[in-house]
XYZ file of C-alpha atoms in Angstrom:
665
model
C 16.556 34.552 -2.266
C 15.590 35.352 1.270
C 14.144 33.220 4.019
C 11.680 34.455 6.586
C 10.763 32.762 9.831
C 7.129 32.992 10.914
C 6.357 31.541 14.305
C 2.917 30.040 14.331
C 1.308 28.429 17.320
C -2.206 28.460 15.915
C -2.958 28.937 12.217
C -6.348 30.475 12.857
C -4.884 33.382 14.812
C -2.202 34.454 12.365
C -2.967 36.671 9.395
C -0.577 35.509 6.723
C -1.378 38.366 4.409
C -0.217 40.898 6.989
C 3.132 39.148 6.945
C 3.084 39.182 3.152
C 2.394 42.917 3.051
C 5.422 43.523 5.228
C 7.480 41.310 2.954
C 6.199 43.100 -0.154
C 7.189 46.526 1.216
C 10.680 45.419 2.184
C 11.288 43.827 -1.200
C 10.880 47.055 -3.241
C 14.523 47.077 -4.284
C 13.997 44.090 -6.606
C 12.605 45.837 -9.691
C 13.590 43.381 -12.379
C 10.419 41.263 -12.138
C 6.934 41.895 -10.888
C 7.048 38.886 -8.568
C 9.769 37.342 -6.479
C 9.936 34.216 -4.386
C 10.970 33.516 -0.846
C 10.549 30.846 1.806
C 9.046 30.958 5.261
C 9.629 28.592 8.144
C 6.184 27.791 9.520
C 5.917 26.221 12.950
C 2.817 24.305 13.938
C 3.185 22.570 17.256
C 6.393 20.552 17.157
C 6.583 20.561 13.347
C 8.569 23.136 11.385
C 8.216 23.298 7.612
C 9.775 25.472 4.930
C 7.058 26.728 2.581
C 7.262 28.901 -0.554
C 5.785 32.405 -0.533
C 4.876 34.929 -3.230
C 6.639 38.301 -3.071
C 5.358 41.280 -5.055
C 8.238 43.504 -6.071
C 7.093 47.145 -5.911
C 8.792 50.479 -6.431
C 8.983 53.077 -3.689
C 6.331 55.258 -5.311
C 3.925 52.293 -5.326
C 4.019 51.904 -1.566
C 0.775 53.132 -0.052
C 1.260 55.912 2.451
C -0.865 56.315 5.535
C -3.376 59.065 6.174
C -1.051 61.087 8.389
C 1.479 61.531 5.553
C -0.981 62.434 2.814
C -3.815 64.018 4.692
C -6.307 62.689 2.142
C -8.017 60.142 4.333
C -11.160 62.167 4.889
C -11.457 63.017 1.187
C -11.240 59.343 0.204
C -13.920 58.435 2.727
C -16.198 61.170 1.415
C -15.639 60.030 -2.167
C -16.487 56.447 -1.234
C -19.715 57.590 0.381
C -20.686 59.510 -2.747
C -19.963 56.524 -4.963
C -22.068 54.263 -2.750
C -24.967 56.710 -2.898
C -24.753 56.906 -6.690
C -24.683 53.126 -6.966
C -27.772 52.860 -4.812
C -29.586 55.336 -7.046
C -29.105 53.228 -10.197
C -32.231 51.986 -11.787
C -32.909 48.290 -11.187
C -34.466 47.979 -14.614
C -31.201 49.086 -16.236
C -29.304 46.392 -14.363
C -31.743 43.710 -15.414
C -31.594 44.931 -18.977
C -27.790 44.754 -18.962
C -27.854 41.225 -17.553
C -30.305 40.142 -20.226
C -28.077 41.596 -22.928
C -25.080 39.663 -21.561
C -27.074 36.434 -21.587
C -28.157 37.088 -25.176
C -24.571 37.717 -26.270
C -23.357 34.497 -24.643
C -26.158 32.574 -26.335
C -25.098 34.104 -29.620
C -21.505 32.958 -29.068
C -22.637 29.418 -28.381
C -24.597 29.316 -31.630
C -21.582 30.329 -33.714
C -20.314 27.497 -35.893
C -17.183 29.255 -37.149
C -14.620 31.671 -35.826
C -15.474 34.202 -38.532
C -19.091 34.437 -37.403
C -17.941 34.826 -33.805
C -15.573 37.677 -34.721
C -18.354 39.379 -36.654
C -20.571 39.140 -33.592
C -17.815 40.658 -31.453
C -17.600 43.622 -33.812
C -21.346 44.149 -33.538
C -21.293 43.989 -29.740
C -18.321 46.387 -29.516
C -15.343 45.199 -27.507
C -15.440 48.133 -25.104
C -18.822 47.041 -23.776
C -17.940 43.370 -23.243
C -17.822 42.100 -19.652
C -15.175 39.614 -18.400
C -17.724 36.780 -18.423
C -18.579 37.479 -22.072
C -14.893 37.767 -22.994
C -14.165 34.399 -21.391
C -17.079 32.832 -23.260
C -15.696 34.211 -26.533
C -12.225 32.809 -25.818
C -13.697 29.416 -24.945
C -15.661 29.312 -28.186
C -12.624 30.259 -30.278
C -10.509 27.555 -28.623
C -13.319 25.026 -28.954
C -13.856 25.665 -32.676
C -10.179 25.602 -33.637
C -9.415 22.522 -31.551
C -12.421 20.745 -33.012
C -10.972 21.290 -36.462
C -7.684 19.836 -35.239
C -9.500 16.824 -33.803
C -11.295 16.222 -37.097
C -8.022 16.530 -38.990
C -6.370 13.889 -36.827
C -9.221 11.528 -37.746
C -8.240 11.758 -41.441
C -11.057 14.085 -42.466
C -8.780 17.005 -43.268
C -9.741 16.848 -46.933
C -13.186 18.192 -46.068
C -12.059 20.938 -43.715
C -9.209 23.381 -43.817
C -7.316 22.892 -40.571
C -5.518 26.227 -40.741
C -7.069 29.042 -38.705
C -9.042 31.570 -40.728
C -7.514 34.408 -38.726
C -3.893 35.090 -37.862
C -4.316 35.384 -34.127
C -0.746 36.597 -33.594
C -1.435 39.782 -35.584
C -5.015 40.536 -34.634
C -5.704 42.447 -31.417
C -8.885 40.498 -30.698
C -7.415 37.968 -28.278
C -5.269 40.538 -26.513
C -8.265 42.827 -26.133
C -10.360 40.017 -24.662
C -7.520 39.154 -22.296
C -7.226 42.781 -21.235
C -10.959 42.945 -20.493
C -10.722 39.848 -18.306
C -7.666 41.067 -16.413
C -9.065 44.533 -15.742
C -12.401 43.217 -14.549
C -13.390 42.128 -11.069
C -14.543 38.675 -12.158
C -11.990 36.366 -10.513
C -13.668 33.279 -11.918
C -13.115 34.592 -15.450
C -9.404 35.096 -14.755
C -9.040 31.522 -13.506
C -11.153 30.258 -16.401
C -8.720 31.849 -18.850
C -5.839 30.004 -17.208
C -7.798 26.759 -17.534
C -8.114 27.299 -21.292
C -4.360 27.163 -21.889
C -3.792 23.428 -21.127
C -6.705 22.327 -23.339
C -5.638 24.494 -26.285
C -3.763 21.901 -28.331
C -3.688 24.028 -31.499
C -2.161 26.946 -29.597
C -4.800 29.415 -30.730
C -3.974 31.448 -27.650
C -0.403 32.825 -27.697
C 1.137 30.616 -25.020
C 3.795 32.931 -23.624
C 1.608 36.026 -23.580
C -1.455 34.432 -22.047
C 0.400 32.173 -19.635
C 2.660 34.877 -18.216
C 0.017 37.588 -17.947
C -2.691 35.382 -16.453
C -0.235 33.741 -14.050
C 0.922 37.120 -12.779
C -2.650 38.331 -12.458
C -3.642 35.288 -10.402
C -0.600 35.621 -8.141
C -1.394 39.301 -7.708
C -4.975 38.549 -6.704
C -3.804 35.852 -4.300
C -1.597 38.366 -2.498
C -4.579 40.733 -2.366
C -6.771 37.963 -0.917
C -9.349 38.210 -3.708
C -9.700 34.562 -4.771
C -12.132 32.276 -3.000
C -11.593 28.573 -2.269
C -13.116 27.437 -5.558
C -10.915 29.743 -7.635
C -7.797 28.806 -5.672
C -8.369 25.088 -6.195
C -9.044 25.601 -9.891
C -5.876 27.678 -10.189
C -3.748 24.997 -8.536
C -5.201 22.385 -10.867
C -4.549 24.556 -13.941
C -0.967 25.371 -12.906
C -0.301 21.669 -12.380
C -1.556 20.852 -15.871
C 0.900 23.449 -17.177
C 3.715 21.748 -15.196
C 4.008 24.834 -12.998
C 4.212 22.808 -9.802
C 6.231 25.402 -7.900
C 3.708 28.117 -8.723
C 0.846 25.872 -7.635
C 2.639 25.208 -4.358
C 2.742 28.942 -3.612
C -1.044 29.276 -3.528
C -1.312 27.552 -0.150
C -1.250 30.991 1.459
C -4.558 31.889 -0.175
C -6.225 28.697 1.055
C -5.011 29.336 4.593
C -6.380 32.878 4.545
C -9.747 31.665 3.203
C -9.925 28.695 5.565
C -13.191 29.949 7.062
C -14.845 29.427 3.672
C -14.132 25.681 3.670
C -17.383 23.828 4.308
C -19.112 20.578 3.418
C -19.815 21.840 -0.117
C -16.259 22.676 -1.177
C -14.066 20.592 1.134
C -13.763 17.859 -1.479
C -12.296 20.418 -3.914
C -9.491 21.100 -1.458
C -8.902 17.368 -1.052
C -8.639 16.955 -4.826
C -5.697 19.337 -5.090
C -3.671 17.673 -2.318
C -1.856 15.323 -4.689
C -0.868 18.348 -6.808
C 0.970 19.983 -3.907
C 4.365 19.031 -2.562
C 5.862 21.219 0.135
C 2.556 22.667 1.289
C 0.558 19.421 1.258
C 1.021 18.692 4.954
C 0.005 22.236 5.899
C -3.223 22.013 3.897
C -3.890 18.559 5.342
C -3.587 19.930 8.877
C -6.022 22.681 7.941
C -8.520 20.110 6.660
C -8.158 18.138 9.879
C -9.242 21.178 11.856
C -12.052 22.187 9.518
C -13.640 18.734 9.194
C -14.514 18.741 12.885
C -17.086 21.477 12.272
C -19.159 19.892 9.491
C -18.250 16.176 9.235
C -21.866 15.173 9.931
C -23.005 17.017 6.769
C -20.719 15.081 4.398
C -22.186 12.752 1.791
C -21.091 9.194 1.060
C -19.418 9.929 -2.280
C -17.287 12.660 -0.710
C -16.227 10.223 1.993
C -15.149 7.608 -0.557
C -13.158 10.186 -2.495
C -11.479 11.445 0.682
C -10.335 7.935 1.547
C -9.012 7.444 -1.972
C -7.083 10.742 -1.898
C -5.599 9.989 1.530
C -4.338 6.682 0.180
C -3.140 8.289 -3.060
C -1.149 10.981 -1.266
C 0.054 8.575 1.467
C -0.922 11.195 4.031
C -1.991 8.752 6.769
C -3.945 11.390 8.646
C -5.296 9.597 11.713
C -7.427 12.604 12.651
C -9.282 12.549 9.332
C -9.583 8.763 9.429
C -11.059 8.941 12.931
C -13.520 11.573 11.725
C -14.494 9.312 8.830
C -14.866 6.414 11.267
C -17.213 8.533 13.355
C -19.265 9.352 10.247
C -19.476 5.670 9.272
C -20.531 4.684 12.775
C -23.320 7.269 12.615
C -24.602 6.757 9.061
C -23.826 3.155 8.110
C -27.492 2.132 7.834
C -28.214 4.925 5.341
C -25.569 3.787 2.840
C -26.202 1.634 -0.194
C -24.416 -1.687 -0.544
C -22.199 -0.406 -3.361
C -21.111 2.637 -1.355
C -20.386 0.577 1.740
C -18.390 -1.866 -0.388
C -16.282 0.997 -1.730
C -15.727 2.449 1.747
C -14.628 -0.873 3.253
C -12.338 -1.439 0.275
C -10.702 1.975 0.744
C -10.309 1.393 4.483
C -8.697 -1.929 3.685
C -6.276 -0.314 1.250
C -5.564 2.501 3.719
C -4.597 -0.018 6.447
C -6.913 1.581 8.975
C -9.064 -0.091 11.607
C -10.614 1.145 14.828
C -13.349 0.171 17.239
C -15.895 2.536 15.675
C -15.697 0.904 12.252
C -15.812 -2.605 13.726
C -18.879 -1.797 15.832
C -20.608 -0.220 12.828
C -19.968 -3.304 10.674
C -21.215 -5.540 13.479
C -24.505 -3.654 13.664
C -24.897 -3.677 9.899
C -24.250 -7.413 9.495
C -26.425 -8.306 12.467
C -29.350 -6.339 11.043
C -29.015 -7.066 7.312
C -27.101 -10.322 6.817
C -30.178 -12.032 5.373
C -31.073 -9.154 3.025
C -27.657 -8.367 1.535
C -27.888 -8.751 -2.232
C -24.265 -8.089 -3.138
C -21.777 -10.843 -2.268
C -19.003 -8.318 -2.936
C -19.987 -6.468 0.231
C -19.654 -9.598 2.366
C -16.358 -10.420 0.652
C -14.946 -6.948 1.375
C -16.031 -7.106 5.017
C -14.474 -10.548 5.496
C -11.289 -9.439 3.719
C -11.203 -6.498 6.117
C -11.541 -8.872 9.084
C -8.883 -11.156 7.625
C -6.371 -8.376 7.065
C -6.688 -6.854 10.536
C -7.466 -10.100 12.426
C -10.877 -8.797 13.513
C -12.583 -11.764 15.178
C -16.088 -10.408 15.677
C -18.807 -12.840 16.680
C -21.588 -10.791 15.068
C -19.750 -10.473 11.755
C -18.698 -14.119 11.589
C -22.119 -15.419 12.591
C -23.713 -13.196 9.965
C -21.252 -14.474 7.370
C -21.933 -18.101 8.346
C -25.673 -17.544 7.896
C -24.994 -15.815 4.583
C -22.995 -18.830 3.350
C -25.778 -21.180 4.447
C -28.430 -19.086 2.696
C -26.638 -17.830 -0.426
C -23.599 -20.105 -0.706
C -24.902 -21.750 -3.878
C -25.072 -18.397 -5.697
C -21.536 -17.146 -5.087
C -18.441 -17.758 -7.190
C -15.656 -20.117 -6.027
C -13.276 -17.211 -5.404
C -15.893 -15.422 -3.315
C -16.472 -18.594 -1.306
C -12.760 -18.805 -0.527
C -12.703 -15.172 0.657
C -15.738 -15.742 2.877
C -14.549 -19.038 4.342
C -10.820 -18.437 4.883
C -11.132 -15.989 7.853
C -12.995 -18.631 9.903
C -9.902 -20.812 10.055
C -7.405 -17.970 10.065
C -8.967 -16.467 13.208
C -10.145 -19.775 14.695
C -13.867 -19.038 14.811
C -16.294 -21.967 14.935
C -19.864 -21.021 13.916
C -22.696 -21.769 16.314
C -24.833 -23.362 13.612
C -22.010 -25.816 12.929
C -23.979 -28.686 11.371
C -25.737 -26.597 8.705
C -22.580 -24.619 8.056
C -20.327 -27.616 7.404
C -22.937 -29.401 5.311
C -23.121 -26.316 3.096
C -19.331 -26.007 2.919
C -18.968 -29.641 1.869
C -21.708 -29.217 -0.732
C -19.979 -26.180 -2.252
C -16.609 -27.949 -2.260
C -18.046 -30.977 -4.056
C -19.726 -28.774 -6.630
C -16.963 -26.230 -7.251
C -13.766 -28.163 -6.537
C -12.618 -28.222 -10.163
C -13.497 -24.532 -10.608
C -11.357 -23.423 -7.686
C -7.837 -22.220 -8.286
C -5.142 -24.379 -6.734
C -4.119 -21.849 -4.082
C -7.792 -21.257 -3.217
C -8.305 -24.975 -2.683
C -5.295 -25.143 -0.365
C -6.538 -22.149 1.644
C -9.959 -23.745 2.108
C -8.472 -27.059 3.265
C -6.047 -25.252 5.561
C -8.934 -23.331 7.110
C -10.715 -26.640 7.706
C -7.794 -28.220 9.559
C -7.325 -25.070 11.657
C -10.926 -25.578 12.811
C -10.255 -29.291 13.553
C -12.359 -30.432 10.618
C -10.441 -32.991 8.593
C -11.318 -32.764 4.866
C -10.665 -36.451 4.267
C -12.824 -36.541 1.120
C -10.756 -33.843 -0.579
C -7.196 -34.474 0.581
C -6.568 -37.255 -1.924
C -7.489 -34.813 -4.716
C -4.783 -32.437 -3.523
C -1.937 -34.847 -2.859
C -1.735 -36.209 -6.374
C 0.657 -35.507 -9.202
C -1.864 -33.715 -11.408
C -2.901 -31.172 -8.767
C 0.655 -30.534 -7.572
C 1.840 -30.121 -11.156
C -0.824 -27.456 -11.776
C 0.050 -25.814 -8.485
C 3.744 -25.352 -9.196
C 3.192 -24.433 -12.837
C 0.891 -21.635 -11.734
C 3.824 -19.729 -10.230
C 3.482 -17.621 -7.100
C 5.246 -18.137 -3.792
C 6.102 -21.841 -3.946
C 7.801 -21.916 -0.539
C 4.712 -20.491 1.152
C 2.518 -22.980 -0.704
C 4.737 -25.885 0.361
C 4.454 -24.733 3.966
C 0.653 -24.777 3.738
C 0.678 -28.275 2.253
C 2.975 -29.524 5.023
C 0.677 -28.087 7.692
C -2.334 -29.795 6.095
C -0.414 -33.067 5.879
C 0.740 -32.834 9.498
C -2.726 -31.904 10.782
C -4.285 -34.868 9.018
C -1.541 -37.184 10.301
C -1.940 -36.182 13.953
C -5.699 -35.638 14.111
C -7.304 -38.012 11.605
C -7.151 -41.740 12.372
C -8.160 -42.729 8.834
C -5.426 -40.715 7.170
C -2.313 -42.618 6.215
C 0.382 -40.041 6.444
C 2.518 -38.135 6.364
C 2.353 -38.137 2.580
C 4.891 -35.425 1.857
C 8.581 -36.305 2.281
C 10.518 -34.857 5.196
C 13.331 -32.381 4.668
C 16.647 -34.227 4.643
C 18.903 -31.266 4.116
C 19.923 -28.555 6.529
C 18.276 -25.193 5.980
C 17.963 -21.917 7.805
C 14.709 -21.060 9.550
C 13.752 -17.551 10.534
C 13.342 -16.949 14.273
C 12.022 -13.779 15.874
C 14.719 -12.115 17.948
C 12.109 -10.528 20.227
C 11.326 -13.974 21.617
C 14.984 -14.787 22.220
C 15.568 -11.484 23.976
C 12.523 -11.908 26.218
C 13.437 -15.462 27.208
C 16.933 -14.291 28.051
C 15.505 -11.609 30.353
C 13.147 -13.973 32.220
C 15.537 -16.936 32.261
C 16.205 -16.729 36.007
C 12.481 -16.597 36.811
C 11.807 -19.650 34.643
C 14.626 -21.589 36.304
C 13.200 -20.799 39.738
C 9.762 -21.960 38.619
C 11.043 -25.203 37.069
C 13.623 -26.205 39.652
C 15.227 -29.566 38.971
C 14.550 -29.286 35.249
C 16.664 -28.119 32.360
C 15.485 -25.485 29.885
C 16.540 -25.745 26.235
C 15.834 -22.905 23.830
C 14.851 -22.936 20.127
C 14.384 -26.693 20.091
C 13.413 -28.758 17.051
C 11.597 -32.088 17.433
C 12.006 -35.015 15.082
C 8.298 -35.877 15.274
C 7.298 -32.627 13.557
C 8.246 -31.084 10.204
C 11.097 -28.630 10.047
C 9.066 -25.415 9.969
C 9.096 -22.200 11.947
C 5.724 -22.871 13.617
C 7.072 -26.106 15.117
C 10.169 -24.536 16.644
C 9.803 -24.654 20.432
C 10.729 -21.356 22.074
C 11.737 -23.102 25.314
C 11.532 -26.800 26.247
C 11.526 -27.773 29.937
C 12.712 -31.355 30.445
C 14.430 -33.444 33.179
C 18.146 -32.868 33.621
C 19.089 -36.519 33.184
C 17.622 -37.931 30.010
C 18.851 -41.220 28.605
C 18.113 -39.998 25.081
C 18.312 -36.592 23.514
C 15.077 -34.714 24.158
C 14.523 -33.955 20.506
C 14.407 -37.665 19.591
C 12.446 -39.032 22.544
C 8.933 -40.406 22.105
C 6.914 -38.006 24.257
C 3.747 -40.094 23.971
C 5.364 -42.710 26.199
C 6.024 -40.008 28.803
C 2.987 -37.694 28.586
C 3.301 -34.505 30.603
C 6.945 -35.093 31.413
C 8.174 -32.162 29.328
C 6.735 -28.695 28.972
C 6.772 -26.401 25.972
C 6.975 -22.659 26.656
C 5.584 -20.545 23.809
C 5.937 -16.775 23.686
C 3.014 -15.226 21.817
C 3.783 -11.950 20.080
C 1.081 -9.295 19.476
C 0.556 -10.504 15.894
C -0.252 -13.997 17.197
C -3.498 -12.650 18.635
C -6.663 -11.454 16.996
C -7.398 -7.747 16.924
C -9.119 -7.692 20.318
C -5.994 -9.367 21.852
C -7.985 -12.126 23.553
C -7.988 -15.056 21.128
C -5.035 -16.613 19.365
C -5.097 -16.981 15.592
C -5.806 -20.289 13.905
C -2.196 -21.203 13.222
C -1.168 -20.560 16.849
C -4.011 -22.648 18.282
C -3.083 -25.417 15.838
C 0.526 -25.171 16.968
C -0.481 -25.591 20.623
C -2.827 -28.443 19.751
C -0.127 -30.368 17.904
C 2.372 -30.076 20.746
C -0.250 -31.494 23.092
C -1.046 -34.286 20.630
C 2.499 -35.620 20.863
C 2.419 -35.630 24.696
C 3.811 -32.234 25.710
C 2.441 -29.711 28.167
C 2.138 -26.196 26.737
C 2.576 -23.001 28.735
C 1.735 -19.778 26.898
C 3.344 -16.426 27.701
C 1.987 -13.127 26.438
C 4.884 -11.057 25.138
C 3.115 -7.727 25.596
C 2.041 -8.450 29.171
C 5.577 -9.418 30.143
C 6.855 -6.071 28.886
C 4.234 -4.239 30.945
C 5.435 -5.798 34.212
C 7.713 -3.473 36.166
C 8.814 -5.481 39.209
C 10.361 -8.960 39.603
C 7.572 -9.985 41.987
C 4.968 -9.276 39.302
C 6.927 -11.323 36.770
C 7.212 -14.262 39.176
C 3.497 -14.118 39.897
C 2.650 -14.034 36.175
C 4.885 -17.049 35.406
C 3.410 -19.014 38.308
C -0.139 -18.219 37.185
C 0.693 -19.323 33.643
C 2.125 -22.562 35.017
C -1.006 -23.210 37.105
C -3.215 -22.503 34.074
C -1.246 -25.099 32.140
C -1.794 -27.731 34.833
C -5.498 -26.935 35.195
C -7.802 -29.297 33.239
C -9.116 -27.827 29.981
């Protein structure tokens, strides 16, 4: 097996078939089989891939000679001109008559209820006068009739019908003659259609080895001759895959590349559908689609867009270029989509883990314009799930959702209410129409509390405390033996659930005067808590700057306070306190010395919402609780620190953060 290196800087400027012709001529010494296989190293930009190629093995006397060697060039040209003139002189009425006869024959085949009647009709028509389209129709009807008998037999009706074929197809020349007609004809669609018959022939009416080998070779031959169009190539790849000929299907990429100019808005989805059937050549075809979509993306329809997103997720291609093109389409056409289609698109984007400014702006416009006329709660749920997953804190979307809850909250299911309400607390967004919003939320909670799942109830209460709304009327229903028993019996991540309950308990203890807590017992045993090493590394790098800023004070790192539960959110990244303390800083009552100590918190990129301006609900709650117990809080943006290049810039940033901490809120 040989390997060939093809340097390619731009796919559109390289004729692959010219390279194949050169390969075919140099491979004439391999006469054992009609086709051979080789590999080519294809370079596209910085990427180099090894792709399979088809090699036609030809004898020396099959190699076409040029006109200088034979001297017959002028004769061939003259003959072609004569043939063209004769074709032009044919009577149009004869052509129409022939077409009508073909249609009549095909109609006759479709009316046949048995194979015997179909064979009799073939004898009347005369096999020599049958076209490839008619031959394919005859093969389809034979396969359909025999497989129908098999289907009936499997349903225990074999006593009424004889399941054995009436004709011994291995001895009769009918099938072979029909196959020969198809292969000798110029109808490429008929050749591919014959290949598609083989996987659906469960009775094996068609001789598997004969048909499969001959049709496969014929298709490969026509691919090397650049005769198949995009539709036929995609159908061939699909048929080869159904026959478990994955390697053969992978070799047809060369035909798609050569016919790339034929890819348009009408057939692009066919090329997408065969991506999951390819292996080595999938990335090459995906790059081709990225280039082609730029020319006709505005002509795509919604269903094609949904299917593209599904296929990208199915193949794990993660093509940012295609996703950006889809985002551009959504931003342009979002108001023309139905609610069901938009729901499907947002769901696929959510599953594909893709978000960009174009999609967010499009959803903002849609919600702002239609929040009061949306009939499907599933659409609002998908949009809010999208915001929750990617921390998109959009005022237009959240205000539209708040108005939707106020208007239609009584008509949604408890699970849908949880999905709509949870992002408000998660991303720390307080609606402008607060009074109506919270009255509606309390009404829904009173009505649907017993219909909510235990983890949904906890999420709703946690969202409330993030927004500084203490659900005093519902907490006693959660912290009781019956609810907790149902919670832990339901399975799931118990440690994560316990953490949520502790946060709710701590929030109510610190922020609600009428709450007698904490209710949950404190941890009395040592346990390991996960800490992000990025924070430790950053604090180590800026340690000298912090010491210069807080001269006369001591800085302790990764400090745990006795006043707060032992959880990762209550671990202090750096605690600035006086050098001489009578008691250990972790046990001191900070409320007696308000403002004496300062907490330094390093906020990682995931602590912010998508626009990188607002902190998430859990981080704002963390800051609020440290202030409640009498500590100053200085926040440091991890990403901004990394962007600073000079020590003077770092010192200025730390000083500004310190001044912001001292400034009144």
